[in-house]
Short mmCIF file of C-alpha atoms and ligand atoms in Angstrom, two decimals:
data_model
loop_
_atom_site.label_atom_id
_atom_site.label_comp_id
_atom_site.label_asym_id
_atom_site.label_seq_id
_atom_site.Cartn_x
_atom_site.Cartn_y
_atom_site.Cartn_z
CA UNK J 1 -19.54 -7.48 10.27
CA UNK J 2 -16.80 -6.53 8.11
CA UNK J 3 -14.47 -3.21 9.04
CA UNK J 4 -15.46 -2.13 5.25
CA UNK J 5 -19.25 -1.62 5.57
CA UNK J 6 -18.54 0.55 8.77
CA UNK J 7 -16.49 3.15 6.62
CA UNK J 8 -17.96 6.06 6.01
CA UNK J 9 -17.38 8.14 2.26
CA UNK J 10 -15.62 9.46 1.76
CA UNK J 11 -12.44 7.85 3.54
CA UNK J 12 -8.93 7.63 3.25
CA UNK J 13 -6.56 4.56 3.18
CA UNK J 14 -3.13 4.32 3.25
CA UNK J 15 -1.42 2.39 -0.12
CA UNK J 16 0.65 -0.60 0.00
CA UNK J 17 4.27 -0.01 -0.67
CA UNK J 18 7.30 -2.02 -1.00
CA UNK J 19 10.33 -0.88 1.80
CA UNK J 20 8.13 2.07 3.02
CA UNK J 21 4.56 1.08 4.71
CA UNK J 22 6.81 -0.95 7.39
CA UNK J 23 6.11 -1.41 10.75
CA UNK J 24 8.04 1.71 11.60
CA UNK J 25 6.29 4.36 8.99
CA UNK J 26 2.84 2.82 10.11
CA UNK J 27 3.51 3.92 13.30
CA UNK J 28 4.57 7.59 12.30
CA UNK J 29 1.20 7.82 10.28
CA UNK J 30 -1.05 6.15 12.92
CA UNK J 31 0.31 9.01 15.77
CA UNK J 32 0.30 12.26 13.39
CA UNK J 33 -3.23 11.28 11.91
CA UNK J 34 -4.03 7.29 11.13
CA UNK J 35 -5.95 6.41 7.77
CA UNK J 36 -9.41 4.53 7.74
CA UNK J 37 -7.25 1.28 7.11
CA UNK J 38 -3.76 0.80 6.67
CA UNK J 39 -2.13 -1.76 4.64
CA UNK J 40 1.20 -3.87 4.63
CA UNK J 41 3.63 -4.04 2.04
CA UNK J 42 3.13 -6.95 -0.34
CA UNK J 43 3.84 -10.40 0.52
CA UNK J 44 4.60 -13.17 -1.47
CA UNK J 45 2.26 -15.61 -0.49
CA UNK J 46 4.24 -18.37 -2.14
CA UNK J 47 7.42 -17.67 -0.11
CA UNK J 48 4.84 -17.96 2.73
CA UNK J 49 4.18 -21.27 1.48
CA UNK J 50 7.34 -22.69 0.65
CA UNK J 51 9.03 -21.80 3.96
CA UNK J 52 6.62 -24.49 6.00
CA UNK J 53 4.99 -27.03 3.62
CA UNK J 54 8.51 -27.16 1.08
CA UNK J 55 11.66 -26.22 3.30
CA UNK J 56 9.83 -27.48 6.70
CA UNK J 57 10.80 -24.40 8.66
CA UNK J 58 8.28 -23.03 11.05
CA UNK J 59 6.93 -19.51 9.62
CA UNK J 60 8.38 -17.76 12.89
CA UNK J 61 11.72 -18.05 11.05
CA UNK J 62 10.85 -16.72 7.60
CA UNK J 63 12.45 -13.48 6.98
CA UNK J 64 9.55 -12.54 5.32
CA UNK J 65 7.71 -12.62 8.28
CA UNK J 66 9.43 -9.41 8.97
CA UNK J 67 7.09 -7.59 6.57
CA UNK J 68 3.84 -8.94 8.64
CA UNK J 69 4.25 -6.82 11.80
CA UNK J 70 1.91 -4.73 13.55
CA UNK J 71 0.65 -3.05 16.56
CA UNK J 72 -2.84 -2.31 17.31
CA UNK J 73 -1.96 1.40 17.20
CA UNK J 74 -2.62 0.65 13.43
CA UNK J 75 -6.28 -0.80 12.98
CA UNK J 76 -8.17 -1.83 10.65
CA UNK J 77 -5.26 -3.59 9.12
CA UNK J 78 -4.81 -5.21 5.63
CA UNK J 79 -1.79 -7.51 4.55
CA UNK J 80 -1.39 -7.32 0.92
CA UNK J 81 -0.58 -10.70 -0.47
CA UNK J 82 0.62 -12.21 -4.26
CA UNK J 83 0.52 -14.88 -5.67
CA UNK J 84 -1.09 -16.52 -8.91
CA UNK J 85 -1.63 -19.81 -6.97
CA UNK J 86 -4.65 -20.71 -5.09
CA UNK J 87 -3.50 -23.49 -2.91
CA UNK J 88 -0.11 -20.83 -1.71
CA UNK J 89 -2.57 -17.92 -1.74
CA UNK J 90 -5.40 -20.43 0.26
CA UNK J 91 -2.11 -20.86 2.58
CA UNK J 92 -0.86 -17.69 3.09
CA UNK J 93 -4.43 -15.84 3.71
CA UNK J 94 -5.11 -18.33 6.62
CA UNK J 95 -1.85 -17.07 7.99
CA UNK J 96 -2.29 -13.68 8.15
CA UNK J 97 -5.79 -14.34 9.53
CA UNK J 98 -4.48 -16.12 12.73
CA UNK J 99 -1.69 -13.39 13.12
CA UNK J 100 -4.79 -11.43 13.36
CA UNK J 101 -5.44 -8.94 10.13
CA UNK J 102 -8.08 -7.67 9.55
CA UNK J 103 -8.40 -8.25 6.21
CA UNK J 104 -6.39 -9.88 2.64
CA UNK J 105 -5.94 -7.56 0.02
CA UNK J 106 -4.70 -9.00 -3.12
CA UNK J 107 -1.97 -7.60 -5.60
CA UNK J 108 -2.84 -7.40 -9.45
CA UNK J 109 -1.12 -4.27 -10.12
CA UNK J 110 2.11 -4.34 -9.87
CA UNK J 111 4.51 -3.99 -12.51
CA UNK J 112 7.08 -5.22 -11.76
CA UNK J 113 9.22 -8.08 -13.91
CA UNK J 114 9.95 -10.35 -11.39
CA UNK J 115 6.36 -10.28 -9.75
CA UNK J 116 4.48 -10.66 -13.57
CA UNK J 117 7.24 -13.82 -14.30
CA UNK J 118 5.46 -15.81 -11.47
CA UNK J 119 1.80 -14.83 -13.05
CA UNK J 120 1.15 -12.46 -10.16
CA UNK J 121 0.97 -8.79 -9.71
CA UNK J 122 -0.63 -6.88 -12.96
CA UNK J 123 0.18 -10.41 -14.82
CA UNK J 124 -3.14 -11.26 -13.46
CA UNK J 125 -5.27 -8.90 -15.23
CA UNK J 126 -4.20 -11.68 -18.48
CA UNK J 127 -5.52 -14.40 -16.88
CA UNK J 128 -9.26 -13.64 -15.56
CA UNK J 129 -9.22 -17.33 -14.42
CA UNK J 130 -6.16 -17.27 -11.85
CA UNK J 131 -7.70 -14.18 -10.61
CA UNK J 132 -10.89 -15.21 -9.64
CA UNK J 133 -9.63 -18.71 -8.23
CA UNK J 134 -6.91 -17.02 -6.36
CA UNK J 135 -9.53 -14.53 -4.69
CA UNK J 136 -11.90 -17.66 -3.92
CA UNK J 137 -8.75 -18.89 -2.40
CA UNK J 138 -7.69 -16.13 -0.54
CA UNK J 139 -11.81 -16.15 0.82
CA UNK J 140 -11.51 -19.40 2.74
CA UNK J 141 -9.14 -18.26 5.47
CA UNK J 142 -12.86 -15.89 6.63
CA UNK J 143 -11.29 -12.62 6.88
CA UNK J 144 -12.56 -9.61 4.16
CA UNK J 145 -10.82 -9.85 0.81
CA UNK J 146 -10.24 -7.50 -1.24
CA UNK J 147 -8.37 -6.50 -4.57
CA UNK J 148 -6.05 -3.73 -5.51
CA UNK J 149 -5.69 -3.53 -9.57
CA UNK J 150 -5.31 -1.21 -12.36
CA UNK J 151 -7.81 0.21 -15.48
CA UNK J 152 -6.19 -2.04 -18.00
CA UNK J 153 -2.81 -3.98 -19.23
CA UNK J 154 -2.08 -2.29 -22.04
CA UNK J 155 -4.54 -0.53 -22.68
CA UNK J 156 -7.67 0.73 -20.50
CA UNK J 157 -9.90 -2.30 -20.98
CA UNK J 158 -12.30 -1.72 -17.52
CA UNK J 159 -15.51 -2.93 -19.04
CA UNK J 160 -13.79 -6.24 -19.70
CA UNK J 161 -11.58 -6.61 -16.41
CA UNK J 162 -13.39 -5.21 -13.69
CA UNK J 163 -16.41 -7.52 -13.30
CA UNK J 164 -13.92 -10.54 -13.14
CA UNK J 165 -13.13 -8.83 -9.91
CA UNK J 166 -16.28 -7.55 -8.92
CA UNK J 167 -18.51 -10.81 -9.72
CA UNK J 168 -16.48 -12.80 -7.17
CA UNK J 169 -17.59 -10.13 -4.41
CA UNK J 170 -14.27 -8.90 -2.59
CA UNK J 171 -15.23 -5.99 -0.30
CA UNK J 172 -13.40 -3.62 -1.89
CA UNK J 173 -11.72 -2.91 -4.60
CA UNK J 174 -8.88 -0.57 -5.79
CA UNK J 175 -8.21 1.04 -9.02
CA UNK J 176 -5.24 2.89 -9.80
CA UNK J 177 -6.30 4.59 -12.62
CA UNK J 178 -3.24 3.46 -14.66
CA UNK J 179 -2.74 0.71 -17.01
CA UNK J 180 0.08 -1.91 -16.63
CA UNK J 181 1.83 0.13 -19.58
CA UNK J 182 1.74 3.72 -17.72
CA UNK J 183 3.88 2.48 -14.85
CA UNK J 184 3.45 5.84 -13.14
CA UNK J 185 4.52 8.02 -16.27
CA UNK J 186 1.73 9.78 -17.08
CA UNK J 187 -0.99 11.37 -14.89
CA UNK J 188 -4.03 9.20 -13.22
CA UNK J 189 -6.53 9.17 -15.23
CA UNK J 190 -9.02 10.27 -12.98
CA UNK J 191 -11.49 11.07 -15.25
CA UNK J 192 -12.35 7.21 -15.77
CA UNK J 193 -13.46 7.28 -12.34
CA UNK J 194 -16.79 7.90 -13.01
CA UNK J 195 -16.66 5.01 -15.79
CA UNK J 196 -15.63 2.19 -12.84
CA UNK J 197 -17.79 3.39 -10.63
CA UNK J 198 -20.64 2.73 -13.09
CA UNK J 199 -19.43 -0.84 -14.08
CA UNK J 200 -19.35 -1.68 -10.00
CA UNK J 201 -22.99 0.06 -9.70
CA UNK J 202 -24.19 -2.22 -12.45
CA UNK J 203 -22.17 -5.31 -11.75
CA UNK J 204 -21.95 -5.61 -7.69
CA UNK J 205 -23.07 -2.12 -5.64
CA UNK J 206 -21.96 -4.04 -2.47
CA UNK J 207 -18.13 -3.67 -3.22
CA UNK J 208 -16.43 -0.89 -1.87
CA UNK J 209 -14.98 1.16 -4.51
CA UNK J 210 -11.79 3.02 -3.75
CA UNK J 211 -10.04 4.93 -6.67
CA UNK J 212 -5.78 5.74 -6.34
CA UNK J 213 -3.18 8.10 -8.27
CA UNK J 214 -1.60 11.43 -7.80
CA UNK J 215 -3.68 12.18 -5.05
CA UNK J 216 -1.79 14.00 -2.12
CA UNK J 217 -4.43 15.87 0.07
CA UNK J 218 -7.75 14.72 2.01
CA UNK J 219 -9.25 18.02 0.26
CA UNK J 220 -8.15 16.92 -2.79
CA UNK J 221 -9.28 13.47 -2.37
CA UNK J 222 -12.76 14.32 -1.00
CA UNK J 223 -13.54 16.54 -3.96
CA UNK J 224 -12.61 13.28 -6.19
CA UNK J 225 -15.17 11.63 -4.13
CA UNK J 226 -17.72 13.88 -4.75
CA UNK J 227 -17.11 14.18 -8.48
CA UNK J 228 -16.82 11.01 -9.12
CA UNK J 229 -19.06 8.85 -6.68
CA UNK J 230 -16.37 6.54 -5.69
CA UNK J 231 -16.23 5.83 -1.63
CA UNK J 232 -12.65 6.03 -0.94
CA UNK J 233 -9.12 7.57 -1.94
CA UNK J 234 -5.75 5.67 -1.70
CA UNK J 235 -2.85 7.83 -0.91
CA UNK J 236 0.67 6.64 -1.49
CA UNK J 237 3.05 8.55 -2.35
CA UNK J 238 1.13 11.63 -0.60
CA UNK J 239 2.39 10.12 2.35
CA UNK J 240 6.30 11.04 1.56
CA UNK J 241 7.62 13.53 4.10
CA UNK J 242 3.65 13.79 5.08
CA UNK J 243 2.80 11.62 8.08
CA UNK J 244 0.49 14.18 8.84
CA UNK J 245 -1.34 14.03 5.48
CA UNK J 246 -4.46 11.74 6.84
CA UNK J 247 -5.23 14.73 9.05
CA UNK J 248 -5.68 16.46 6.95
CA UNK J 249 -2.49 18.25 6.43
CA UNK J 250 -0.42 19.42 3.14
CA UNK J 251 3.33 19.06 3.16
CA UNK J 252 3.89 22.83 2.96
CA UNK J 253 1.99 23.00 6.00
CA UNK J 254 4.23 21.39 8.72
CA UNK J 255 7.27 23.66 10.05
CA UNK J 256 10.68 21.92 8.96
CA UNK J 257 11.43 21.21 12.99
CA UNK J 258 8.47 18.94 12.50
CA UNK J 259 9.94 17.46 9.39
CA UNK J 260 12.73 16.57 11.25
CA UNK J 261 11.80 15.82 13.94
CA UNK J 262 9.21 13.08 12.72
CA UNK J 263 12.85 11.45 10.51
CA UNK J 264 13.87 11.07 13.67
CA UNK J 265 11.36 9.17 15.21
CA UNK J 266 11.23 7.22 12.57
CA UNK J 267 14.54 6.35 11.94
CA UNK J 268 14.32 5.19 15.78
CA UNK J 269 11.53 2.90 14.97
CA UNK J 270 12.68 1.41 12.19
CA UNK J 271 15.54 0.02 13.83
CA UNK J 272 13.61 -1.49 17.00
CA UNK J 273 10.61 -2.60 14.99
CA UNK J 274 12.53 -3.79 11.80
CA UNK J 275 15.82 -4.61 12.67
CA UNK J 276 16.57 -7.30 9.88
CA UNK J 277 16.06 -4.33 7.13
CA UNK J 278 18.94 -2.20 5.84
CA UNK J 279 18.97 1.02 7.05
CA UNK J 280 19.39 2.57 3.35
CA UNK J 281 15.80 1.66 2.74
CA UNK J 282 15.42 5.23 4.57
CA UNK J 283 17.21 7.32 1.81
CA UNK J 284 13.38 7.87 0.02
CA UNK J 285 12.33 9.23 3.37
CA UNK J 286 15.17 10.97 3.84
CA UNK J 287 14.80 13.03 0.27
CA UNK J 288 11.58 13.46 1.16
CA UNK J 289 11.38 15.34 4.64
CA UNK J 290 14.72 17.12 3.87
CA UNK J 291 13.84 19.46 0.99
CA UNK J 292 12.67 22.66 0.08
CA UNK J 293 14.61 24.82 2.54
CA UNK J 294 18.16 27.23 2.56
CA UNK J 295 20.66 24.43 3.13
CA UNK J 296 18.46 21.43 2.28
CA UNK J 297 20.64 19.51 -0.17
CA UNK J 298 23.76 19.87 1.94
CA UNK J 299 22.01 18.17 4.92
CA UNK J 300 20.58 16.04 2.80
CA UNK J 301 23.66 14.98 0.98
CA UNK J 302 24.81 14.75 4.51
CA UNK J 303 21.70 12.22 5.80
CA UNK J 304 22.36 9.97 3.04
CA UNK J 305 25.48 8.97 4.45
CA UNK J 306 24.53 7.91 7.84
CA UNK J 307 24.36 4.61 8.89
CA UNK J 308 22.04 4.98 12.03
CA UNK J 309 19.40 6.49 14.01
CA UNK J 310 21.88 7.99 16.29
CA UNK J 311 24.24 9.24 13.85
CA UNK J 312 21.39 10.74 11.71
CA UNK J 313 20.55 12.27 15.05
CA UNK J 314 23.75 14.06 15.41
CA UNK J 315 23.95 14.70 11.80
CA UNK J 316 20.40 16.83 12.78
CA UNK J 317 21.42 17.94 16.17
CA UNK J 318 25.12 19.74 14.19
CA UNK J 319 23.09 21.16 11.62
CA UNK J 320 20.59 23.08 13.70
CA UNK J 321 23.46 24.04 15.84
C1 LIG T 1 8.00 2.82 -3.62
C2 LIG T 1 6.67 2.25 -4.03
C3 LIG T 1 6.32 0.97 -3.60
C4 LIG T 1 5.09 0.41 -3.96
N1 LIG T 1 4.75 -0.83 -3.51
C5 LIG T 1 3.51 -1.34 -3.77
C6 LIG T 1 3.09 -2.58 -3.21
O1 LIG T 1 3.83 -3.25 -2.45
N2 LIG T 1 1.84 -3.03 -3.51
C7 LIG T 1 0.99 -2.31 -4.34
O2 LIG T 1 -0.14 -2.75 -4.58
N3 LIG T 1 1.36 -1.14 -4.87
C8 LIG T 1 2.58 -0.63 -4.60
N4 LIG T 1 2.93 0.60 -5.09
C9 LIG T 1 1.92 1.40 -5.83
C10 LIG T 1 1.16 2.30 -4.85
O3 LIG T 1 0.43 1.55 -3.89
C11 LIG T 1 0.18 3.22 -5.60
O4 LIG T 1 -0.73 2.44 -6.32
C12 LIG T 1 0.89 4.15 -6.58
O5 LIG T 1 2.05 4.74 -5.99
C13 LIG T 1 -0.05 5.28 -7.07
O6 LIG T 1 -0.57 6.00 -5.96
P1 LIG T 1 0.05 7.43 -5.49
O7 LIG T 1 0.08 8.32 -6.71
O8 LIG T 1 -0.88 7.93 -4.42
O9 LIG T 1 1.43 7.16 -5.01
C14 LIG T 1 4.18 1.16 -4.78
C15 LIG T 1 4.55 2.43 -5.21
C16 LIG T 1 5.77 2.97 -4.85
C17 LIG T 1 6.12 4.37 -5.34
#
């Protein structure tokens, strides 16, 4: 049976994010308080591809292999693919199902210009018939499928969009309650929760329905459940300086010791589990757990500047001295 019909509402998944759900953060999370399922960064499923079947390299050299670690400290799993081709997407799914996911989720969300140029990403919310072959595709490598998306391209268009989604029967389905035009600018628009929830009660009750936005507390979140009859909330960017928050913790609520204490660790893990990756991709953490105290920017400005674990270390150890 799938991981997804064993969740009980309302529960709480960690987002995919580019250069911060890595191996390393994962690992944070899943000691201080792990989600209901945790998710990957996206993937491009075509690089997947190309690597074997174009270049003829085995896919335990790709670099982007690097982004498809995991532990099994961190379960249920999901590795969040792209792509806007079904025989790449077909590829890459059967992939992460032998590396042993637990499940494909599938990116038509993101915004960004060089993801939408290859047709993938929110791009996909233009072209209801890529979508629904690239989730039939993504299907055939057996594992659950599911599909993380917006309310609309440019503007909220749910009625039209979300049964594309829905009739093909992923297992669960995400809505950032944003269109392609909002970016992040303007609040989620929670209150078309309710709306979504409707359209998946009418068009396919069996999918999971997970809503995502703004949303960085479990109490928060579970009162969102209740109002709006959704199952799930997706926490991203919640989990910045808040390893904790799946606990059921708020940021104000963990002493700074803690904070810095958990950069540490982290910092640590990032360069033993993802030692191809710079180690400036830390900087957002780094702003993030270092703030909000007497002397917070200076040690911050400090941070910023280091080039490794041990040297942020020291740069800790001075400051507390
Ligand atoms: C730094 C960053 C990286 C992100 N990377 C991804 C990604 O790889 N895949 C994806 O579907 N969404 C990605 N997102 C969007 C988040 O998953 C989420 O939908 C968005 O941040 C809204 O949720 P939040 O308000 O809880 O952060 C990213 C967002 C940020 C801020």
């Amino acid at each position: 049976m799938s991981f997804w019909k064993e969740l009980k509402k309302p529960f709480f998944v960690m987002a995919p994010m580019a250069d911060v759900t890595d191996a390393a953060f994962r690992a944070l999370v899943a000691k201080r308080g792990a989600p209901n399922v945790f998710w990957t960064e996206f993937v491009s499923a075509d690089g997947l591809y190309h690597t074997r079947e174009i270049a003829k390299m085995p896919d335990s050299e790709n670099p982007l292999m690097r982004d498809l670690e995991k532990s099994d400290a961190e379960r249920p799993i999901v590795a969040q693919l792209f792509s806007s081709n079904p025989e790449m997407m077909a590829y890459a799914a059967k992939l992460v199902a032998e590396l042993g996911f637990d499940g494909i989720d599938i990116n038509m969300g993101c915004p960004d210009r060089s993801i939408e140029k290859q047709g993938s990403g929110a791009a996909m919310m233009k072209t209801p018939e890529v979508a629904r072959a690239v989730i039939l595709a993504a299907k055939t490598a057996g594992i659950p499928v599911s599909v993380k998306t917006r309310i609309g391209y440019n503007k909220e268009s749910m009625e039209e969009w979300l049964p594309v989604v829905l009739e093909i029967a992923p297992e669960a389905l995400t809505v950032h309650l944003r269109t392609r035009k909002e970016m992040s600018l303007v609040p989620a628009h929670w209150e078309l929760m309710q709306k979504a929830v409707e359209i998946r009660d009418r068009v396919n009750p069996n999918v999971r329905l997970i809503g995502n936005g703004d949303v960085t507390s479990v109490e928060e979140g579970t009162h969102l459940v209740a109002e709006t009859g959704c199952d799930g909330v997706m926490i991203g960017r919640g989990m910045f300086g808040n390893p904790w928050v799946f606990a059921g913790r708020k940021s104000e609520d963990t002493p700074l010791e803690e904070k810095l204490e958990a950069l540490i660790e982290l910092a640590h893990g990032f360069e033993a589990l993802t030692p191809k990756k710079n180690f400036s991709i830390l900087k957002k953490h780094i702003k993030a757990f270092v703030t909000g105290f007497a002397g917070a920017a200076e040690l911050r400005a400090k941070l910023m500047e280091t080039e490794s674990a041990a040297e942020l270390e020291a740069v800790i150890a001075s400051a507390a001295r």
